[in-house]
Structure formats: C-alpha cells, structure tokens
Coordinates of C-alpha atoms and ligand atoms in Angstrom, one line a residue:
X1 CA 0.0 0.0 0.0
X2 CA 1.1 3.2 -0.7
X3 CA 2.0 5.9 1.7
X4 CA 2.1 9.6 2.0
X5 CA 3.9 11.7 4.1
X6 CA 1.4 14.6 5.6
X7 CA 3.3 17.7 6.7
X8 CA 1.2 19.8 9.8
X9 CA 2.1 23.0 9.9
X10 CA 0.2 24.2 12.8
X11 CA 0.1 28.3 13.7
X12 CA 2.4 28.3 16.3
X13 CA 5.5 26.9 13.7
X14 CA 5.2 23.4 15.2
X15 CA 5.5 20.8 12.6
X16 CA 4.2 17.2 12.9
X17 CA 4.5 14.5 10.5
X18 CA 1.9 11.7 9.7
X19 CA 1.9 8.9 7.4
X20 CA -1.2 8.5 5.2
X21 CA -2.5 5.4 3.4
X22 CA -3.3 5.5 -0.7
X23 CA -7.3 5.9 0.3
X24 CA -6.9 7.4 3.8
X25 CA -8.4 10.5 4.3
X26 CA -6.0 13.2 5.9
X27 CA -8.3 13.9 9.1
X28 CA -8.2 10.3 10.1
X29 CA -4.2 9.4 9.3
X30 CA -4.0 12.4 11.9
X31 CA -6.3 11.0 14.4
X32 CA -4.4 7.3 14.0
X33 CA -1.9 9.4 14.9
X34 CA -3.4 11.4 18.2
X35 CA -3.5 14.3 16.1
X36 CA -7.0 16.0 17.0
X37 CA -7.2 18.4 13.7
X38 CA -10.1 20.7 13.9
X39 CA -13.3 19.0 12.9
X40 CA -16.9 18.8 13.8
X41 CA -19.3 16.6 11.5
X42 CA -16.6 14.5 9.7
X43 CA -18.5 14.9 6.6
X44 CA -17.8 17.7 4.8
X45 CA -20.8 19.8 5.8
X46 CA -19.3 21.9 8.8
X47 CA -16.1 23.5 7.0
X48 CA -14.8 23.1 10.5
X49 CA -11.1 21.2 9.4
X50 CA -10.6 23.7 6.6
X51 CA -6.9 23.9 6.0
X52 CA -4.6 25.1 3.5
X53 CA -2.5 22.9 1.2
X54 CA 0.7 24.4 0.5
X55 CA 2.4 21.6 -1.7
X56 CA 1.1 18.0 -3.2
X57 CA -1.3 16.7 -5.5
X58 CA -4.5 15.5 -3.8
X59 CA -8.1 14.4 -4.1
X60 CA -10.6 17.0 -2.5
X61 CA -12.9 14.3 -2.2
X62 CA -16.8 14.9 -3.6
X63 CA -19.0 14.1 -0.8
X64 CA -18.6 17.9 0.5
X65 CA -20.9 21.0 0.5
X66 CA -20.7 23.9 -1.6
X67 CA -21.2 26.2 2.3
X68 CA -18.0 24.2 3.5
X69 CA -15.8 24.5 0.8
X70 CA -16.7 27.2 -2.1
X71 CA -15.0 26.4 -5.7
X72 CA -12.9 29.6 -5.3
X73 CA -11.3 28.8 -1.9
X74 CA -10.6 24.9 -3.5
X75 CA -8.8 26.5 -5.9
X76 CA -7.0 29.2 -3.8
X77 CA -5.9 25.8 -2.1
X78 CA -8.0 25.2 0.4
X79 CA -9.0 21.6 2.1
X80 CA -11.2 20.0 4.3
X81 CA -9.1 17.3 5.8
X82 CA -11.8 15.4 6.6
X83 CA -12.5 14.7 2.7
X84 CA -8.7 15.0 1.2
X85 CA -7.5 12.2 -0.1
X86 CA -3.2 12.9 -0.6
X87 CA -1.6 11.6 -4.0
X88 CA 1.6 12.6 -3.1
X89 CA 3.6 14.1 0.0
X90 CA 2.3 16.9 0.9
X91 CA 1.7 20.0 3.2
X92 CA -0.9 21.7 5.2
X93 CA -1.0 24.5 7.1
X94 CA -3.2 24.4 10.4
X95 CA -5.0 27.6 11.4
X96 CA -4.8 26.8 14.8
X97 CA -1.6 25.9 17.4
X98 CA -0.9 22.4 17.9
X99 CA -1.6 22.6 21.5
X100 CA -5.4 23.2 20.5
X101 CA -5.4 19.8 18.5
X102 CA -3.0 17.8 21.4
X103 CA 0.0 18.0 20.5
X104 CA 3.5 19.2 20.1
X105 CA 6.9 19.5 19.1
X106 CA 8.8 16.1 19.2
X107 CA 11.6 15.7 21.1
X108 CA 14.8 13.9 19.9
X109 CA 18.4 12.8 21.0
X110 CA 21.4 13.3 18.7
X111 CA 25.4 13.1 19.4
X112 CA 28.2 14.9 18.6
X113 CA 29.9 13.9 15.4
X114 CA 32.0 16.9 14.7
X115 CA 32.5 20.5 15.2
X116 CA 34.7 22.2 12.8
X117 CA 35.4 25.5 13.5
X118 CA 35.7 27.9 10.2
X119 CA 38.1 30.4 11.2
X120 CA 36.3 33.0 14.1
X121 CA 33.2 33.2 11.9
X122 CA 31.6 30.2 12.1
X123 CA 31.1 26.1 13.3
X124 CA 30.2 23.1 11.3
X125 CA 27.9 21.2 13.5
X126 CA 27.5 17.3 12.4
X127 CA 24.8 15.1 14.6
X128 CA 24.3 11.9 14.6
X129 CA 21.0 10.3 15.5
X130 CA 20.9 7.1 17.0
X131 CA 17.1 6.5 16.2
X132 CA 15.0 7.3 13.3
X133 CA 16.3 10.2 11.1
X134 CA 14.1 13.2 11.9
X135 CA 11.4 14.8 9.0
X136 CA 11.5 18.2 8.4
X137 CA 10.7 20.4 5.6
X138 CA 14.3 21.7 4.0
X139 CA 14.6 25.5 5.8
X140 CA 12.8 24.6 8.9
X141 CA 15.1 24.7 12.6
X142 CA 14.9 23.5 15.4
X143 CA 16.0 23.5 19.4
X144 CA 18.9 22.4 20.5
X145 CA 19.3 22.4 24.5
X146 CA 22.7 24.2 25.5
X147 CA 23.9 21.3 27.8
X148 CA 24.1 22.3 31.6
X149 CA 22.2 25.9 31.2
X150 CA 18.6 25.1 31.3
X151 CA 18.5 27.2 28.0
X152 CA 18.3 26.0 24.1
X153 CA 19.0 28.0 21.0
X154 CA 17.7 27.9 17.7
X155 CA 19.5 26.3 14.9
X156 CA 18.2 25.6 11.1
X157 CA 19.1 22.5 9.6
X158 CA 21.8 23.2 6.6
X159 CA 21.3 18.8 5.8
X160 CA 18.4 17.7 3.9
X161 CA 15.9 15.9 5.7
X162 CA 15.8 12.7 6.2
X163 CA 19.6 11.5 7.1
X164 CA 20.8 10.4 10.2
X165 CA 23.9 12.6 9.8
X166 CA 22.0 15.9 10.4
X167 CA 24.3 19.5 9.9
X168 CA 24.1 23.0 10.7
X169 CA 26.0 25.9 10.3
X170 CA 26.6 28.1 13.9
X171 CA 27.5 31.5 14.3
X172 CA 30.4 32.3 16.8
X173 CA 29.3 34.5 19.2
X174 CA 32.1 35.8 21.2
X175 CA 31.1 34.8 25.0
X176 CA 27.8 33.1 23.5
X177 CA 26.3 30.1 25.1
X178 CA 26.3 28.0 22.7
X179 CA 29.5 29.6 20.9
X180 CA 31.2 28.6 23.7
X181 CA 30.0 25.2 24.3
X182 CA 30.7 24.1 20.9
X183 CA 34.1 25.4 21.2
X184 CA 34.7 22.6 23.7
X185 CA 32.6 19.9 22.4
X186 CA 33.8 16.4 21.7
X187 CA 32.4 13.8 19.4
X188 CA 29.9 11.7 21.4
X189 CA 28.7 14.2 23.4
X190 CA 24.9 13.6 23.7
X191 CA 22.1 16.5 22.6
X192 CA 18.2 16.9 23.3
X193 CA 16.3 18.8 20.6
X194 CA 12.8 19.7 19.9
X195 CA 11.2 20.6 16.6
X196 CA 11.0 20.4 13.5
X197 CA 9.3 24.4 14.3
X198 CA 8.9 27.6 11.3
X199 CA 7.5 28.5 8.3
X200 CA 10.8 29.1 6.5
X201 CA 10.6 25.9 3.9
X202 CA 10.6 25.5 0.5
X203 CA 7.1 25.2 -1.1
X204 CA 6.8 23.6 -4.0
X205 CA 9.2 25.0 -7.1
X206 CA 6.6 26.1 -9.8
X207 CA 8.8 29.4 -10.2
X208 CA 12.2 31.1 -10.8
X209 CA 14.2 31.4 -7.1
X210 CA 15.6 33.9 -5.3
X211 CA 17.5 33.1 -2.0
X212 CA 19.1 35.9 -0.4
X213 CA 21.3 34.6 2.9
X214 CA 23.2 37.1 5.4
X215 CA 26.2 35.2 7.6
X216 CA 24.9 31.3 8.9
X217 CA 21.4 32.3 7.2
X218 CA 22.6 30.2 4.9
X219 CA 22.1 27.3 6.1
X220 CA 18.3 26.7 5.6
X221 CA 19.3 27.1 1.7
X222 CA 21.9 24.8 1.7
X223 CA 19.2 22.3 3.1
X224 CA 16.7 23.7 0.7
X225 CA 19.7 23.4 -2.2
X226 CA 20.6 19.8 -1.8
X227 CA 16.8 19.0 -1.5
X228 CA 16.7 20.9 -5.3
X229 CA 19.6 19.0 -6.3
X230 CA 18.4 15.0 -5.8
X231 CA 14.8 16.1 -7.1
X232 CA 15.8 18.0 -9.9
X233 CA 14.0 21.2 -11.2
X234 CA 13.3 22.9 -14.1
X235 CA 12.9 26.9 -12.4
X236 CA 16.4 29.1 -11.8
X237 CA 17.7 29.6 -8.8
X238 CA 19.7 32.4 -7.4
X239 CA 21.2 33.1 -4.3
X240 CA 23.3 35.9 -3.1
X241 CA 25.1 35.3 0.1
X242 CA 26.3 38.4 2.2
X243 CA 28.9 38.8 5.2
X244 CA 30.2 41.3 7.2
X245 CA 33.7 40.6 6.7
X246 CA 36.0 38.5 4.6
X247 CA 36.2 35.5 6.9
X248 CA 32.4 35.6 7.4
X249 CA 32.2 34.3 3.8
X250 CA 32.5 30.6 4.3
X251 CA 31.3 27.5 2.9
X252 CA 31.3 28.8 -0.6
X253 CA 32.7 25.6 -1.8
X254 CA 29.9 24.3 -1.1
X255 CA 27.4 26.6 -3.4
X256 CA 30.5 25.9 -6.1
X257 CA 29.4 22.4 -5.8
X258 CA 25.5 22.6 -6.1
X259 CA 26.4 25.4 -9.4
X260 CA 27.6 22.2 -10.6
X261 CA 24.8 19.4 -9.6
X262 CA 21.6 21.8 -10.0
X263 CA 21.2 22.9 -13.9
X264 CA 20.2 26.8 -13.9
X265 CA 21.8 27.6 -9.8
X266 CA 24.0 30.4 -9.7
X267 CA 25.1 32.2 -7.1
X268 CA 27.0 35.6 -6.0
X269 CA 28.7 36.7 -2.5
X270 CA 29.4 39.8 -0.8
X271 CA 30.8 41.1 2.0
X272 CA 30.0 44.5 3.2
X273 CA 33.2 45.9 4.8
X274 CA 34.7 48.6 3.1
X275 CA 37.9 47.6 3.7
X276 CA 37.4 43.7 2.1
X277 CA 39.1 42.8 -0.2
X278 CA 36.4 41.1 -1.8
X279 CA 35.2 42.1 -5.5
X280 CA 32.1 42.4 -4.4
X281 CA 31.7 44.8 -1.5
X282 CA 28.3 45.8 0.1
X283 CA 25.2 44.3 1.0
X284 CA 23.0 42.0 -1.2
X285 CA 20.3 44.0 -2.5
X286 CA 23.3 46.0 -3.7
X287 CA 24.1 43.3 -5.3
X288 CA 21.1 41.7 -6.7
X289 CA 21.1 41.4 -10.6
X290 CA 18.0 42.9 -12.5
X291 CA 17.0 39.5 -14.1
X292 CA 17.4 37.6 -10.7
X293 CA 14.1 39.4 -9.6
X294 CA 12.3 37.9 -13.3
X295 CA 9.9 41.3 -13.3
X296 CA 8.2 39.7 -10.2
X297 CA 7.5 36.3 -11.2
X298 CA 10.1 35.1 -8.6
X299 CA 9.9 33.3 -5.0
X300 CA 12.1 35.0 -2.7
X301 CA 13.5 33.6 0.2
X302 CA 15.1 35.4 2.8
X303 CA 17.2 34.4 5.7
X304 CA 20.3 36.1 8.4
X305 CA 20.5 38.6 11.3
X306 CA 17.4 40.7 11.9
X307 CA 18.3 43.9 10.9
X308 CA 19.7 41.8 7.5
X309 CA 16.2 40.9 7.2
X310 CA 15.0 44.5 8.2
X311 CA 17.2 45.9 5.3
X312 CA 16.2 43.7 2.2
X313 CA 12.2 44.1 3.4
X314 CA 12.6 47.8 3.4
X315 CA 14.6 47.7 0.4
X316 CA 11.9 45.9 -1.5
X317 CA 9.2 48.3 -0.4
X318 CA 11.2 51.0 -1.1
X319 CA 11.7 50.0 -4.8
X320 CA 8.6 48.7 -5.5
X321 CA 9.8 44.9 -5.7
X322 CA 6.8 42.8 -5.2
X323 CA 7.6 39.0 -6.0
X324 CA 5.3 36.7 -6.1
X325 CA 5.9 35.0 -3.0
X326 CA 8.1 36.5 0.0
X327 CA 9.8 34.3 2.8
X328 CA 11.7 34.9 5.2
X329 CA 13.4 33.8 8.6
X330 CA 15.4 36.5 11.5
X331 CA 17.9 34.5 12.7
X332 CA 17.2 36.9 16.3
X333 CA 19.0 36.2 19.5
X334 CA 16.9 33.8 21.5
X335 CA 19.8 34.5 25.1
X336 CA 17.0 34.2 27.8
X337 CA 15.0 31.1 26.3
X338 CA 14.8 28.2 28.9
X339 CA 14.1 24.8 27.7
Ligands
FAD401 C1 14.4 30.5 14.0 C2 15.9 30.7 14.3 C3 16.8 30.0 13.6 C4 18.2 30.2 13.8 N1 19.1 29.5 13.1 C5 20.4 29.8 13.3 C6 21.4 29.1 12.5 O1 21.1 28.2 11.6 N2 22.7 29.4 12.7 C7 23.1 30.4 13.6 O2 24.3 30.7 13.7 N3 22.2 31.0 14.3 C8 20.9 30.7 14.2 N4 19.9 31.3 15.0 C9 20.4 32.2 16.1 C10 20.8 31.2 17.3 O3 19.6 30.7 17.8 C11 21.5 31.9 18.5 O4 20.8 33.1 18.8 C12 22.9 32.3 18.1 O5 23.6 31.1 17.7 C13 23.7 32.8 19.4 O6 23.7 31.9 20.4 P1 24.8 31.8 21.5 O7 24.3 30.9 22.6 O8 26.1 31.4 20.9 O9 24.9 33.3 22.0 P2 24.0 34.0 23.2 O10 24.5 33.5 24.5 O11 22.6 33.8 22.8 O12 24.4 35.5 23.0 C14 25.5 36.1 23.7 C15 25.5 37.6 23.3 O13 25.7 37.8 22.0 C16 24.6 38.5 21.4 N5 24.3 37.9 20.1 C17 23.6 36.7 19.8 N6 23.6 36.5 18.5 C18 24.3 37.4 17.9 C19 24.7 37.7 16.6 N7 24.3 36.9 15.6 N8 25.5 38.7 16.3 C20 25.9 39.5 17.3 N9 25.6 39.4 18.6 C21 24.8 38.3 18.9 C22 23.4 38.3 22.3 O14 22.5 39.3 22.2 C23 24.1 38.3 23.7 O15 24.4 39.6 24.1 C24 18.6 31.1 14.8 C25 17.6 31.9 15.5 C26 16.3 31.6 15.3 C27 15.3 32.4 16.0
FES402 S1 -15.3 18.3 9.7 FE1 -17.1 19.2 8.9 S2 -16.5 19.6 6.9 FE2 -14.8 18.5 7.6

C-alpha cells in the first residue's frame, strides 16, 4: 500500500508529520496518529477542518458541500481534511496551534559527530541520531538544548531531511552560550532537541528562485539546495550570500558544488566591509542582478540577522519589488529562552 507523508504545519511553527494510506483521508491518518485536527461533522458539511494545502497533488474528495468549501477557496488551495485524499507528500498549514489539537513538538536525542570551527566566523555542527532520522521540511530549525544551562537555542538544519547525519551551520558569538559550548565539544557528546518548528521551507518550485542569505542564514538554503539537487528542477535559482567581513564568507565551496549538480543555480557573495578585499563589496540588495528578480515572477527567500532581514524588506518596499511570493526567517538572539 502506498503511503504519504502529511506535513502539519500548525500556527504556532510546530511541525508534525503523519503517514497517510493511498485511500486514507487526511483527518483520520491524523487521528491514527493522536492528532485532533479541527473538525466537527466528519462529513464535509461543517467546513470546521478547513486547511490550506501548501504543496502535493491531492483528491478533495466529492461528498462535500458547496457552504463548507466554495469552488474559489478549493482553488486558492483550500481543504477539508476530513474529505482530502493525498496523491503525493504533501503540506498543510493548520490555522490553529498544535496545543489546540493535542500536541507538540517532538523531542529527539542526537550526538556529537564533529565540530569544525571555520576560522572565528563560524562552526560546522554534524549530529548523529541514533534512532529514526528526523522529517523536516528543507529550511525549517529546530532547538537544540545548550547542555548544563537550562536554555536551548535555535538552529536551522543546513542537511536535507531525512539522514541520520544531520548538519548545521553556527555563528560564533564571542562569550555566546552555545559559541562557547561548541568550542569545547567532543564527538559523542549527547544532545536533546525539539522541533521540527517555522515556516521558513521550500514550497513547492513552480517558479524562478531567489535566495538571499546574510552570515549562517545560509544554512536553511543549503538544506533547501541539496533537496533541489536530488529532485531535480526545471525553475532558476539564485542566491546571493552576504557577510560582514571576509572571513564571514564561508562554505562557498559548497554553493561551487550545487552550481555544478543543479542545472540553472548560480550564485554571487558579498561582504559589506569597506575595507574587504572582496570584488564584491556591500550588502546583497546592492548586489542583486535585475534579471534575478524575473519582473516579479520570482519566489524569494530570505534568511540572516534581523536587521539583515529588516534591510532587504525595506529595500523591496522602497523600490517597488513585489515578487510573487516572500519568505523569510530572522535568525534573532533567542539568550534568555529556557528549555
Ligand atoms: C528560527 C531561528 C533559527 C536560527 N538558526 C540559526 C542558524 O542556523 N545558525 C546560527 O548561527 N544562528 C541561528 N539562530 C540564532 C541562534 O539561535 C542563536 O541566537 C545564536 O547562535 C547565538 O547563540 P549563542 O548561545 O552562541 O549566544 P548567546 O548566549 O545567545 O548570546 C551572547 C550575546 O551575543 C549577542 N548575540 C547573539 N547572537 C548574535 C549575533 N548573531 N550577532 C551579534 N551578537 C549576537 C546576544 O544578544 C548576547 O548579548 C537562529 C535563531 C532563530 C530564532
Ligand atoms: S469536519 Fe465538517 S467539513 Fe470536515
């Protein structure tokens, strides 16, 4: 029998994932899996488990009323989960939080592979999970507990999902808690997590991309990138990566590398320090080619710093720039959450 894997993407950024069966209808693959999604009559009369599907190919079912589902809001992409019946993976966002329907973030274990340190700019985190490798959407974080402080911080996955060798790409902080337990980490070490948590993910490609990443926002893309590279695509993609200095810019090899696996990728850096020695200095809307932006028709994605993030929004407003489709995640300082 075949099965589909159901993203929930419930309002307060938790993500849970379900399996569904070739004929199962998406309200009860979440109920099989003590996932109380909104509903009320089960029927398709009510309207009360409307959802939106964000990416897969599905059935709406036919046994629903024109009051609970109108023919404009089906084809804006609206479901009723009680009636959907998934042909592919797919996902769906949940207008409620995913307390409201019983649930939560999962919680994981992981250990230590390796920490490589890229100069003062940056670490390599590689985990290795001992049970089943976690789902998540390519873009999407999660919480890693900062061992011994009571506190976690926030890290996106820069792996694609699915492997048991999970990566991500870590800011040093001078004095930072994390920063400075990674410095001393050895291979081994055990790690509690929470998530898979956002709305930063790639939706599904049916136009030309634009990734614009500031520092260790680029992580999320490099997930998002070596998701585009195994399932092919037929849309350009462009990212622009931006520093602040010259030793900021790291993991370039790496973009070098999915130029050559992904047909139509290209890519261009910056570092905004006057004195770099860069060719390209300034900050990435300075640095953004005309045709990247494809008059509109684009899907941009946006992830770094907050006031990174603050800069390309206000830029776009200022000029007029209205893609298609705007994403984005602030990588802000999260010192004073306790697990
Ligand atoms: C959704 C989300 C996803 C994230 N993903 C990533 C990721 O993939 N990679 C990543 O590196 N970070 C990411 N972050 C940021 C991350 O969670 C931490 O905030 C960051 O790594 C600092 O943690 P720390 O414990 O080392 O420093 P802290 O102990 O939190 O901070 C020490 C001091 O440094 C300041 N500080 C914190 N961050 C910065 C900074 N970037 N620049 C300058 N000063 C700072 C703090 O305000 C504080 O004063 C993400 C944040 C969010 C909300
Ligand atoms: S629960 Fe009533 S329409 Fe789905």
């Amino acid at each position: 029998m075949n099965k589909y894997r159901i993203a929930l993407n419930f309002e307060d950024g938790v993500t849970r994932f379900v399996d569904c069966g070739a004929n199962e209808k998406v309200l009860d693959a979440a109920f099989r899996n003590r996932i109380n999604l909104p509903m009320d009559c089960s029927d398709g009369v009510c309207g009360t488990c409307k959802c939106r599907a964000e990416a897969g190919r599905y059935d709406l079912g036919d046994d629903y009323i024109e009051d609970a589902l109108t023919q404009d809001e089906a084809d804006e992409g609206l479901v009723l989960t009680c009636q959907m019946i998934p042909k592919s993976d797919c996902v769906i966002s949940v207008p409620v939080p995913s307390t409201a329907c019983k649930t939560g973030t999962a919680h994981f274990a992981a250990a230590v592979g390796e920490v490589t340190a890229f100069a003062d700019a940056a670490y390599e985190l590689v985990l290795d999970v001992p049970a089943e490798a976690p789902v998540f959407l390519p873009g999407q974080y999660v919480n890693i507990d900062v061992p011994g402080s009571g506190q976690h911080r926030s890290y996106s996955f820069s792996s694609a999902p699915g492997n048991k060798r999970m990566t991500f790409m870590v800011k040093q902080v001078p004095g930072g808690l994390m920063s400075s337990w990674l410095g001393a980490a050895t291979a081994g070490q055990p790690l509690q997590m929470t998530g898979p948590l956002g709305s930063f993910y790639l939706r599904a490609v049916t136009r030309p991309l634009l990734f614009l990443a500031g520092g260790t926002g680029l992580a999320p893309f490099l997930s998002m990138l070596e998701v585009l590279a195994e399932q092919g695509t037929q849309q350009p993609v462009h990212l622009i990566y931006g520093v602040t200095r010259d030793q900021d810019l790291v993991m370039v090899d790496r973009l070098a590398a999915y130029a050559r696996r992904i047909p139509g990728f290209t890519y261009g850096t910056c570092v905004a320090d006057p004195q770099t020695t860069h060719p390209q200095q300034g900050y990435v809307t300075q640095h953004m080619p005309a045709q990247a932006l494809h008059g509109g028709n684009v899907d941009v994605y946006l992830c770094g710093p907050p006031p990174m993030v603050d800069a390309v929004q206000k830029y776009f407003k200022a000029e007029a720039i209205t893609p298609a489709s705007f994403h984005y995640e602030k990588f802000t300082p999260n010192q004073a959450v306790a697990t």
